CSV table of C-alpha atoms and ligand atoms in Angstrom, one decimal:
chain,number,residue,atom,x,y,z
A,2,MET,CA,51.2,20.7,-39.7
A,3,ALA,CA,53.7,20.7,-36.9
A,4,LEU,CA,54.4,22.6,-33.7
A,5,THR,CA,57.7,23.4,-32.0
A,6,VAL,CA,57.9,24.1,-28.3
A,7,VAL,CA,60.7,25.5,-26.1
A,8,GLY,CA,60.3,25.8,-22.4
A,9,SER,CA,61.6,24.1,-19.3
A,10,ILE,CA,62.3,20.4,-19.3
A,11,ALA,CA,62.3,19.8,-15.5
A,12,PHE,CA,62.3,17.8,-12.4
A,13,ASP,CA,59.6,19.0,-10.1
A,14,SER,CA,59.2,18.4,-6.4
A,15,VAL,CA,55.7,19.3,-5.4
A,16,ARG,CA,53.5,19.3,-2.3
A,17,THR,CA,49.8,19.9,-2.3
A,18,PRO,CA,47.1,19.2,0.4
A,19,PHE,CA,46.7,15.8,-1.3
A,20,GLY,CA,50.3,14.5,-1.1
A,21,GLU,CA,53.8,15.1,-2.4
A,22,ARG,CA,56.2,13.9,-5.0
A,23,ASP,CA,59.9,14.3,-5.3
A,24,ARG,CA,61.7,15.0,-8.6
A,25,MET,CA,59.0,13.9,-11.0
A,26,LEU,CA,59.2,14.7,-14.7
A,27,GLY,CA,57.8,18.2,-15.4
A,28,GLY,CA,58.6,21.5,-17.0
A,29,SER,CA,56.5,23.8,-19.2
A,30,SER,CA,57.4,22.2,-22.5
A,31,VAL,CA,56.9,18.6,-21.2
A,32,HIS,CA,53.4,19.4,-20.0
A,33,PHE,CA,52.7,21.3,-23.2
A,34,ALA,CA,54.0,18.5,-25.5
A,35,LEU,CA,52.1,15.8,-23.8
A,36,ALA,CA,48.8,17.7,-24.4
A,37,ALA,CA,49.5,19.0,-27.9
A,38,ARG,CA,50.6,15.6,-29.3
A,39,PHE,CA,46.9,14.6,-29.5
A,40,PHE,CA,46.4,17.1,-32.3
A,41,THR,CA,49.7,17.5,-34.2
A,42,LYS,CA,53.4,16.6,-34.5
A,43,VAL,CA,55.3,18.2,-31.7
A,44,HIS,CA,59.0,19.0,-31.7
A,45,ILE,CA,60.5,19.8,-28.2
A,46,VAL,CA,63.6,21.9,-27.9
A,47,GLY,CA,65.8,22.3,-24.8
A,48,PRO,CA,68.6,20.9,-22.7
A,49,VAL,CA,68.7,18.3,-20.0
A,50,GLY,CA,71.5,17.1,-17.7
A,51,ASP,CA,73.1,13.8,-17.0
A,52,ASP,CA,70.5,13.2,-14.3
A,53,PHE,CA,67.8,13.0,-17.0
A,54,GLU,CA,67.1,9.4,-17.5
A,55,GLU,CA,66.4,7.6,-20.8
A,56,GLU,CA,63.0,6.5,-19.5
A,57,HIS,CA,61.9,10.1,-19.5
A,58,LEU,CA,62.9,10.6,-23.1
A,59,GLU,CA,61.2,7.3,-23.9
A,60,LEU,CA,58.0,8.5,-22.3
A,61,LEU,CA,57.9,11.4,-24.7
A,62,ARG,CA,59.0,9.4,-27.7
A,63,THR,CA,56.4,6.7,-27.1
A,64,ARG,CA,53.7,9.5,-27.1
A,65,GLY,CA,54.9,10.6,-30.5
A,66,VAL,CA,56.9,13.7,-29.4
A,67,ASP,CA,60.0,14.4,-31.4
A,68,VAL,CA,62.9,14.7,-29.0
A,69,SER,CA,65.8,15.1,-31.5
A,70,ASP,CA,66.3,18.7,-30.4
A,71,VAL,CA,66.6,17.7,-26.7
A,72,GLU,CA,70.3,18.2,-26.0
A,73,ARG,CA,72.0,16.3,-23.2
A,74,VAL,CA,74.7,18.4,-21.5
A,75,PRO,CA,77.5,16.3,-20.1
A,76,GLY,CA,78.1,17.1,-16.4
A,77,GLY,CA,75.0,19.3,-16.3
A,78,GLN,CA,71.9,19.3,-14.1
A,79,THR,CA,68.4,19.3,-15.4
A,80,PHE,CA,66.2,22.4,-14.5
A,81,PHE,CA,64.7,21.9,-11.1
A,82,TRP,CA,61.6,23.5,-9.5
A,83,ARG,CA,60.2,23.0,-6.0
A,84,GLY,CA,56.8,24.3,-5.1
A,85,HIS,CA,53.8,23.9,-3.0
A,86,TYR,CA,50.1,24.7,-2.9
A,87,ASP,CA,48.0,25.5,0.1
A,88,VAL,CA,44.2,25.1,0.4
A,89,ASP,CA,43.7,27.6,-2.5
A,90,MET,CA,45.3,25.5,-5.2
A,91,ASN,CA,45.0,28.3,-7.8
A,92,VAL,CA,48.2,29.8,-6.3
A,93,ALA,CA,51.6,28.1,-6.7
A,94,HIS,CA,54.3,29.0,-4.2
A,95,THR,CA,57.8,28.6,-5.5
A,96,ASP,CA,60.3,27.3,-2.9
A,97,ASP,CA,63.3,26.8,-5.2
A,98,THR,CA,64.2,27.2,-8.9
A,99,GLN,CA,67.5,25.9,-10.3
A,100,LEU,CA,68.1,26.7,-13.9
A,101,GLY,CA,70.9,24.2,-14.3
A,102,VAL,CA,71.7,23.5,-18.0
A,103,PHE,CA,69.3,26.3,-19.0
A,104,ALA,CA,71.8,28.9,-17.7
A,105,ASP,CA,74.1,28.5,-20.7
A,106,PHE,CA,71.8,27.0,-23.3
A,107,GLU,CA,72.3,28.1,-26.9
A,108,PRO,CA,69.3,26.7,-28.9
A,109,LYS,CA,70.0,25.4,-32.4
A,110,LEU,CA,66.8,24.3,-34.0
A,111,SER,CA,66.9,21.4,-36.5
A,112,GLU,CA,65.3,22.0,-39.9
A,113,SER,CA,62.0,20.3,-39.0
A,114,SER,CA,61.7,22.4,-35.8
A,115,GLN,CA,62.4,25.6,-37.7
A,116,ALA,CA,59.8,24.8,-40.3
A,117,ALA,CA,56.9,24.1,-37.9
A,118,GLU,CA,53.9,26.3,-38.6
A,119,VAL,CA,53.1,26.9,-34.9
A,120,LEU,CA,55.6,27.9,-32.2
A,121,PHE,CA,55.1,27.9,-28.5
A,122,LEU,CA,57.6,29.8,-26.3
A,123,GLY,CA,56.8,28.1,-23.0
A,124,ASN,CA,57.8,29.6,-19.7
A,125,ILE,CA,61.6,30.1,-19.6
A,126,GLN,CA,64.0,33.0,-19.6
A,127,PRO,CA,62.7,35.5,-22.2
A,128,ASP,CA,66.0,36.0,-24.0
A,129,LEU,CA,66.1,32.3,-24.7
A,130,GLN,CA,62.5,32.5,-26.0
A,131,ARG,CA,63.6,35.3,-28.4
A,132,ARG,CA,66.6,33.3,-29.7
A,133,VAL,CA,64.2,30.4,-30.5
A,134,ARG,CA,61.7,32.8,-32.1
A,135,ALA,CA,64.5,34.2,-34.3
A,136,GLN,CA,65.2,30.8,-35.7
A,137,SER,CA,61.6,29.8,-36.4
A,138,ASP,CA,61.4,30.8,-40.0
A,139,GLY,CA,58.4,28.7,-40.7
A,140,SER,CA,56.1,29.8,-37.9
A,141,ARG,CA,52.8,31.4,-38.9
A,142,LEU,CA,51.4,31.5,-35.4
A,143,ALA,CA,53.7,32.1,-32.4
A,144,ALA,CA,52.5,32.1,-28.8
A,145,LEU,CA,54.2,32.8,-25.5
A,146,ASP,CA,53.8,32.1,-21.8
A,147,SER,CA,55.8,33.3,-18.8
A,148,MET,CA,55.5,33.8,-15.1
A,149,ASN,CA,56.0,36.3,-12.2
A,150,LEU,CA,59.7,35.5,-11.8
A,151,TRP,CA,60.5,36.7,-15.4
A,152,ILE,CA,58.2,39.7,-15.1
A,153,GLN,CA,60.0,40.8,-12.0
A,154,THR,CA,63.6,40.0,-13.0
A,155,THR,CA,63.8,40.4,-16.8
A,156,ARG,CA,60.8,42.6,-17.7
A,157,ASP,CA,62.4,44.5,-20.7
A,158,SER,CA,63.4,41.2,-22.4
A,159,LEU,CA,60.0,39.8,-21.8
A,160,VAL,CA,58.3,42.8,-23.3
A,161,ALA,CA,60.6,42.5,-26.3
A,162,ALA,CA,59.7,38.8,-26.6
A,163,ILE,CA,55.9,39.6,-26.3
A,164,GLY,CA,56.4,42.1,-29.2
A,165,GLU,CA,57.4,39.2,-31.5
A,166,VAL,CA,54.5,36.9,-31.0
A,167,ASP,CA,50.8,36.7,-32.1
A,168,CYS,CA,49.3,35.2,-29.0
A,169,LEU,CA,50.0,35.5,-25.3
A,170,LEU,CA,48.8,33.0,-22.7
A,171,PHE,CA,49.2,34.2,-19.1
A,172,ASN,CA,47.6,33.8,-15.8
A,173,ASP,CA,45.3,36.7,-15.1
A,174,SER,CA,47.4,37.9,-12.1
A,175,GLU,CA,50.5,37.9,-14.4
A,176,ILE,CA,48.7,40.0,-17.1
A,177,ARG,CA,47.9,42.5,-14.3
A,178,MET,CA,51.4,42.4,-13.0
A,179,LEU,CA,53.0,42.9,-16.4
A,180,THR,CA,50.8,45.8,-17.4
A,181,GLU,CA,50.3,47.3,-13.9
A,182,GLU,CA,46.6,47.5,-14.8
A,183,PRO,CA,44.1,46.1,-12.3
A,184,ASN,CA,41.2,45.7,-14.7
A,185,LEU,CA,41.7,42.5,-16.8
A,186,ALA,CA,40.0,43.8,-20.0
A,187,ARG,CA,42.2,47.0,-20.0
A,188,ALA,CA,45.2,44.9,-19.1
A,189,ALA,CA,44.5,42.6,-22.1
A,190,ARG,CA,44.2,45.7,-24.3
A,191,ALA,CA,47.5,46.9,-23.0
A,192,VAL,CA,49.1,43.5,-24.0
A,193,MET,CA,47.7,43.9,-27.5
A,194,GLU,CA,49.4,47.2,-27.8
A,195,MET,CA,52.7,45.4,-27.2
A,196,GLY,CA,52.1,43.1,-30.2
A,197,PRO,CA,49.9,40.0,-29.8
A,198,ARG,CA,46.4,40.0,-31.3
A,199,ILE,CA,45.2,37.1,-29.3
A,200,VAL,CA,45.4,37.2,-25.4
A,201,VAL,CA,44.3,34.3,-23.2
A,202,ALA,CA,44.0,35.0,-19.5
A,203,LYS,CA,44.2,31.7,-17.6
A,204,ARG,CA,42.2,31.8,-14.3
A,205,GLY,CA,43.0,28.4,-12.7
A,206,GLU,CA,39.8,26.5,-11.7
A,207,TYR,CA,37.6,29.4,-12.8
A,208,GLY,CA,38.6,28.8,-16.5
A,209,ALA,CA,40.0,31.2,-19.0
A,210,VAL,CA,39.1,34.4,-20.9
A,211,LEU,CA,40.0,35.0,-24.6
A,212,PHE,CA,40.5,38.6,-25.8
A,213,THR,CA,40.8,39.6,-29.4
A,214,PRO,CA,40.4,43.0,-31.1
A,215,GLU,CA,36.8,41.9,-31.9
A,216,GLY,CA,35.8,41.1,-28.3
A,217,PHE,CA,36.1,38.5,-25.5
A,218,PHE,CA,35.0,34.9,-24.8
A,219,ALA,CA,35.0,33.4,-21.3
A,220,LEU,CA,34.8,29.7,-20.6
A,221,PRO,CA,34.6,28.1,-17.1
A,222,GLY,CA,36.9,25.4,-16.0
A,223,PHE,CA,35.6,21.8,-16.1
A,224,VAL,CA,34.4,21.4,-12.6
A,225,LEU,CA,36.0,18.3,-10.9
A,226,GLU,CA,35.6,16.8,-7.5
A,227,ASP,CA,39.1,15.4,-7.4
A,228,VAL,CA,42.0,17.8,-8.0
A,229,ARG,CA,45.3,16.7,-6.7
A,230,ASP,CA,48.1,18.8,-8.3
A,231,PRO,CA,47.6,21.8,-10.6
A,232,THR,CA,51.2,21.9,-11.7
A,233,GLY,CA,51.4,22.1,-15.5
A,234,ALA,CA,47.7,22.9,-16.0
A,235,GLY,CA,48.5,26.1,-17.7
A,236,ASP,CA,50.9,24.3,-20.1
A,237,SER,CA,48.4,21.6,-20.8
A,238,PHE,CA,45.8,24.3,-21.6
A,239,ALA,CA,48.2,25.9,-24.0
A,240,GLY,CA,48.9,22.4,-25.5
A,241,GLY,CA,45.3,21.8,-26.2
A,242,PHE,CA,44.6,25.3,-27.4
A,243,LEU,CA,47.6,25.6,-29.8
A,244,GLY,CA,47.6,21.9,-30.8
A,245,TYR,CA,44.0,22.3,-32.0
A,246,LEU,CA,44.7,25.5,-33.8
A,247,ASP,CA,47.6,23.9,-35.6
A,248,MET,CA,45.4,20.9,-36.6
A,249,GLN,CA,43.0,23.4,-38.1
A,250,GLY,CA,45.9,24.6,-40.3
A,251,THR,CA,45.2,28.3,-40.2
A,252,ASP,CA,47.3,31.2,-38.9
A,253,LYS,CA,44.3,33.5,-38.7
A,254,PRO,CA,41.8,31.4,-36.7
A,255,ASP,CA,38.2,32.7,-36.8
A,256,ALA,CA,36.1,33.2,-33.7
A,257,ALA,CA,34.6,29.7,-33.8
A,258,ALA,CA,38.0,28.0,-34.1
A,259,LEU,CA,39.3,30.0,-31.2
A,260,ARG,CA,36.3,29.0,-29.0
A,261,ARG,CA,36.9,25.3,-29.8
A,262,ALA,CA,40.6,25.8,-29.1
A,263,MET,CA,39.6,27.3,-25.7
A,264,ALA,CA,37.5,24.2,-25.0
A,265,TYR,CA,40.2,21.8,-25.9
A,266,GLY,CA,42.6,23.8,-23.7
A,267,THR,CA,40.1,23.5,-20.8
A,268,VAL,CA,39.7,19.8,-21.3
A,269,LEU,CA,43.4,19.0,-21.4
A,270,ALA,CA,44.0,21.2,-18.3
A,271,SER,CA,41.2,19.4,-16.4
A,272,PHE,CA,42.9,16.0,-16.9
A,273,ASN,CA,46.3,17.4,-15.9
A,274,VAL,CA,45.1,18.4,-12.4
A,275,GLU,CA,43.5,15.0,-11.6
A,276,GLU,CA,46.8,13.5,-10.6
A,277,PHE,CA,50.4,14.5,-9.9
A,278,GLY,CA,52.7,15.9,-12.6
A,279,THR,CA,52.3,14.3,-16.0
A,280,GLU,CA,50.8,11.0,-14.6
A,281,ARG,CA,47.3,11.6,-15.9
A,282,VAL,CA,48.0,13.2,-19.3
A,283,ALA,CA,50.7,10.7,-20.1
A,284,ARG,CA,48.1,7.9,-20.2
A,285,LEU,CA,45.2,9.9,-21.5
A,286,THR,CA,43.3,8.6,-24.6
A,287,GLU,CA,41.6,10.4,-27.5
A,288,ASP,CA,38.3,8.9,-26.5
A,289,GLU,CA,38.5,10.4,-23.0
A,290,ILE,CA,39.3,13.8,-24.6
A,291,SER,CA,36.3,13.6,-26.9
A,292,ASP,CA,33.9,12.5,-24.1
A,293,ARG,CA,34.9,15.4,-21.9
A,294,TYR,CA,34.9,17.9,-24.8
A,295,GLU,CA,31.3,16.8,-25.5
A,296,ALA,CA,30.4,17.1,-21.8
A,297,LEU,CA,31.8,20.6,-21.6
A,298,ARG,CA,30.0,21.6,-24.8
A,299,GLY,CA,26.7,20.2,-23.5
A,300,MET,CA,27.0,22.0,-20.2
A,301,THR,CA,28.3,25.4,-21.4
A,302,HIS,CA,26.8,25.7,-25.0
A,303,PHE,CA,29.9,27.5,-26.0
A,304,GLU,CA,29.3,26.9,-29.7
A,305,GLY,CA,25.8,28.5,-29.4
A,306,GLN,CA,26.5,31.9,-30.9
A,307,GLY,CA,28.8,30.8,-33.7
B,17,AMP,P1,52.2,25.7,-14.8
B,17,AMP,O1,51.7,25.1,-13.6
B,17,AMP,O2,51.5,25.3,-16.1
B,17,AMP,O3,52.2,27.2,-14.7
B,17,AMP,O4,53.7,25.3,-15.0
B,17,AMP,C1,54.4,24.5,-14.1
B,17,AMP,C2,55.7,24.0,-14.7
B,17,AMP,O5,56.5,25.2,-14.9
B,17,AMP,C3,56.5,23.1,-13.8
B,17,AMP,O6,56.5,21.8,-14.3
B,17,AMP,C4,57.8,23.7,-13.6
B,17,AMP,O7,58.9,22.8,-13.8
B,17,AMP,C5,57.9,24.9,-14.5
B,17,AMP,N1,58.5,26.1,-14.0
B,17,AMP,C6,58.4,26.6,-12.7
B,17,AMP,N2,59.1,27.7,-12.6
B,17,AMP,C7,59.7,27.9,-13.8
B,17,AMP,C8,60.5,28.9,-14.4
B,17,AMP,N3,61.0,30.0,-13.6
B,17,AMP,N4,60.9,28.8,-15.6
B,17,AMP,C9,60.5,27.8,-16.4
B,17,AMP,N5,59.7,26.8,-16.0
B,17,AMP,C10,59.3,26.9,-14.7
């Protein structure tokens, strides 16, 4: 039971209506790993620059994340993202993206990363996602996330990457953009025709919808009074979702396991948004996850129909 993730390892400068932070630890694979580690062993793959401090690696290490495939590039700069959110915090506005060390990164997965049963290709350049996919011999369930930037600039590579995975986790607007299909159910069907048999449409505070060939399952977000920074919520969702599926140890999860995975994704994402960056999830406990999972179960009865 293990999970490998590739995606951005980043510094994020973020402004929301509730404050701002400069160059905090972030990136799709960091948010993902900090959520998934509650369920399984996580191996993180990717480059960082000289500016990436030991304390950041230590934060991941002390949470049980294997960072031996994090490569430090001498003279390089860590991936940097600057963004802001206005009153509607479901929409992230990108102000700057600097690939830094990701521009020339050639992934070389260690044996343990290659052997992991579950693979998450987090948001990053799709050709890089494909090179990691090609090395992941052991993976029985591969999933992928991306964003509007890559849909607009590298669509063909992205479609090829999607054809090589079992599961796609996208924001609903990105599924529509990718397929040029305004209806979400039809758009999800169009994604399945590209390859994946499991499609998750993330809908910010409104929750997420799961599509499989058998049907759909929608779960609302966990409603909170305090939301400070949604950055990384999608990755924390993916971490809870895939981490739980890996813990179940099956590459063909049944409908009940997928529902529970959706609930764990929802719970992890809800903690992520309570504070800036990784602050909240980095100090989260298993008991807090269980309590919120039970609260969500009680309020939504999502296990009702089996
Ligand atoms: P999320 O809010 O879950 O969609 O993801 C937010 C994270 O994605 C941030 O921590 C950013 O560092 C990272 N990010 C933003 N833009 C990109 C990009 N073009 N490629 C990879 N990661 C990105």
